[in-house]
Amino acid sequence: MSWFKKLLIFVVVAFFAGITTILVTYLLLKDELPDVATLKDVRLQTPMQVFTADGELISQFGEQRRIPLRLDEMPPLLVQAFLAIEDTRFYEHPGIDIIGIIRAATVVATSGELSQGASTITQQLARNFFLSREKKLIRKVKEIFLAIHIEQLLTKDEILELYLNKIELGHRSFGVGAAAQVYFGKTVHELTVDEMAIIAGLPKAPSILNPVRSASNARARRNVVLGRMLETQAIDRATYEAAIAAPVTSRLHGAQITASAPYIAEMVRQQMVERFGEEVAYTEGFKVYTTINSKEQALARRALQQNLYDYDERHGYRGPVANVWQAKLAEQQTEEPVFIETERPDEAEIINYLDRQQGIEDLVPAVVLQVNQQSALVMLKGGQQQTLNWDGLKWARSYISDERQGVAPKSAAAILQPGMHILVRQQNEQWQLSQIPQASSALVALNPQDGAIKALVGGYSFSQSQFNRATQAKRQVGSNIKPFIYSAALEHNYTLASIMNDAPIHHWDSGAGIAWRPRNSPAVYDGPIRIREALAKSKNVVSIRLLRGIGIDASIAQLQKFGFNPADLPRNETLALGSASLTPLEVATGFAVFANGGFLVQPYVVDKVLDAQDQLVFKHQPLLACDDCVESSQHTDTSEPTSASEPTVTTAPRVISAQNAFLIADALKSSVWGGGDWRQGTGWNGTAWQLQNLKRRDISGKTGTTNDSKDTWFSGFTPQLAITTWVGFDDANRSLGRALWNANLGREQSAGVEAGARTALPAWQNFARDVLPAYPEQSVTPPVGISSVRIDTTTGLLSRSTDHTSTFEFFKLGTEPTQYVSGSVPQIQFGETTDKKDELEELF
């Protein structure tokens, strides 16, 4: 028998033996093979995205970064790059590449190791979905069978689309859409040819070939891909040479966040995990649309941070972050300061040092290079040099304590020296010295008509502290409680014209053996005063007398109507001064009741959720503040909607009368505009008089300050927006202290106590100044059941006078005074259960 016949017989026997082996292996493994039919309805794990109401991306949550794309949404050249390097004959083979298999088998036979992949794109898809990555022969056999099944089930384009969306490409990016974003901060259509080649080269070893880990490895692999693209004629020679010459530049990019609202994002994340569970929330590709307005959110963040900078600068400069090298002033000085420096590094070393430093928010690390008489030259992170002029330095009195600051500096050398590592920020197009604020703050703004949160900032920086002070910090509210106490008073036969005694209180506490002497702040007492004026001036002793007049139980019952937890309301007279501890969101929700006419709305931030196919998962159905809403006021807990059924309109519960809400809201306008006649010497200001420059007559507001200025508040509203700001330290025992009213003026001034009007109101004012133009001023029409009569400003009785001694006041029908002032004794409503004869002696 000739050698040819022997060879032919061997080949035939080997072929049939191979077929038999494959069939036997298939029968043995058949029950172990997964059902590839699941690929027909595959759901790629995609992260959850959180958006503002106007479509700006706030955040993205999920371990795997994926941006699913259809095949026709991918650039053809990117697809060709993958085919060139991974599977040139993809559109010709049946799922396996016989030549590749023979090559891999030869390696196994000669070395005993499976080091050659020889996997087609279909095989890789089978492995990625159904198998492990371990290099064992049995896994390879399973992979082959699965690939053949997949080819029978799906079209080539469907296989390729799944592969390009599923493939792991390093740094938790899965699929080409995510890789383009992670490595280059681009969409796939923005990629250059060399960037496409870098991505196409990643499947072989994404952890070591990615351009962030190793530019040299990425370059070498990229060039291999470009060579294969040239061989397959995907690109021409000129394109190849241009791409080969391109530098490899890459850094990690997060999701393309276009709106900064990290505290909101965390609130949404917690709600979504609670609703769907962690695995589903992070992998199903939910698109969560919030109630947040991106512009208002940006303005809120800016107002809060600027207010903290202002507070911090009033209290002095705490010094540099570190000293990169040492310098001291020479004994002999010229007009410009001269420093003796030791071991000053060269410019490259300074740049290298700054590259390792982290900024925070808009604070940028810098090193002082040169100090002049009233300016300083600094190097910013990145090597850029900038000048700090005197306007950006003169605030920096030395910090001594929260109560004391040093003298105003007269030269830059009194503040800085070369070698200091400092923080700077840009304001009004100029750079200035700065520092990380130590105080904390929160701001929340919501729509009082339905509870939708329009903006929320829970602190200076989420990266510094994830504690959300807007929703988690229960702090004493100070005089922010008074409108709710006064609301209770109106339910107990008091009116805005009732006369109370603004005089010191001395109350003996037999249990403690001491006298309780609550005082006004400032300690000014006006004697007989109308309730409207007492609220506008935030008179502490009047609030206590009102509490005594209506009783603690009745007061707490009224406060509960505004959504306040009775466990947070102390059952003693300090309640009238704001010893209750509430969150800023709870306070804003309470004030919204006055703004919307008496309804308790429920604040919410998640408006709707869409799935990966943009189908509505659920739509929040808020409680609306209205008397004539469709549907009954009998409602379920709509703060947790469970389906996307046809939306219904549900009325928020009415908790106070429209008349009560109107009267308190109107009285709180006097906090802004005051009253009386300044031309006649009878004019007076409320505690929020600074808001007059907003020139809005529809603003109602109330300041709040606690003992020792540990917490400061301002809450204000219009019919369309309720806003609360809080400023304090996270250490609830630390006082905000005293400081100069305006250290930037660079001259000595008397120090002032930090209080609501000074510390919290400016953030509210700056936010409102920029936001309220989008909410046109509305005149508030008194509801049915409200009358307006002329009263005497001194006694609260009816008046026939038309001069400065009288004014018009609103009353709930039936509560108007019935006597005229002339020749009659004032009708006095007493605010505490003491002997009325003694009260009269105090009053007159």
PDB file of C-alpha atoms in Angstrom, residues 72 272 279 311 340 367 386 400 406 490 498 507 538 638 694 742 759 790 805 829 839 841:
ATOM      1  CA  ASP A  72     -26.279  50.859  13.643  1.00  0.00           C
ATOM      2  CA  MET A 272     -34.443  53.225  44.721  1.00  0.00           C
ATOM      3  CA  GLU A 279     -29.216  44.315  42.626  1.00  0.00           C
ATOM      4  CA  TYR A 311     -18.913  83.560  57.463  1.00  0.00           C
ATOM      5  CA  ILE A 340      15.264  84.552  53.604  1.00  0.00           C
ATOM      6  CA  VAL A 367       2.097  77.491  46.521  1.00  0.00           C
ATOM      7  CA  GLN A 386      -1.552  83.934  39.299  1.00  0.00           C
ATOM      8  CA  ILE A 400      -7.933  83.592  67.401  1.00  0.00           C
ATOM      9  CA  GLY A 406      -6.660  89.615  65.072  1.00  0.00           C
ATOM     10  CA  LEU A 490     -54.955  82.713  66.424  1.00  0.00           C
ATOM     11  CA  SER A 498     -53.982  91.763  70.267  1.00  0.00           C
ATOM     12  CA  HIS A 507     -40.265  82.872  86.555  1.00  0.00           C
ATOM     13  CA  SER A 538     -39.159  88.176  67.036  1.00  0.00           C
ATOM     14  CA  THR A 638     -48.733  58.423  47.706  1.00  0.00           C
ATOM     15  CA  LEU A 694     -35.463  92.249  46.544  1.00  0.00           C
ATOM     16  CA  ASN A 742     -17.525  93.304  57.144  1.00  0.00           C
ATOM     17  CA  THR A 759     -25.600  84.282  59.202  1.00  0.00           C
ATOM     18  CA  ARG A 790     -58.608 100.319  60.664  1.00  0.00           C
ATOM     19  CA  THR A 805     -51.472 106.502  64.636  1.00  0.00           C
ATOM     20  CA  GLN A 829     -55.669  89.822  76.057  1.00  0.00           C
ATOM     21  CA  GLU A 839     -50.412  92.239  84.646  1.00  0.00           C
ATOM     22  CA  GLU A 841     -49.546  97.157  86.648  1.00  0.00           C
TER      23      GLU A 841
END
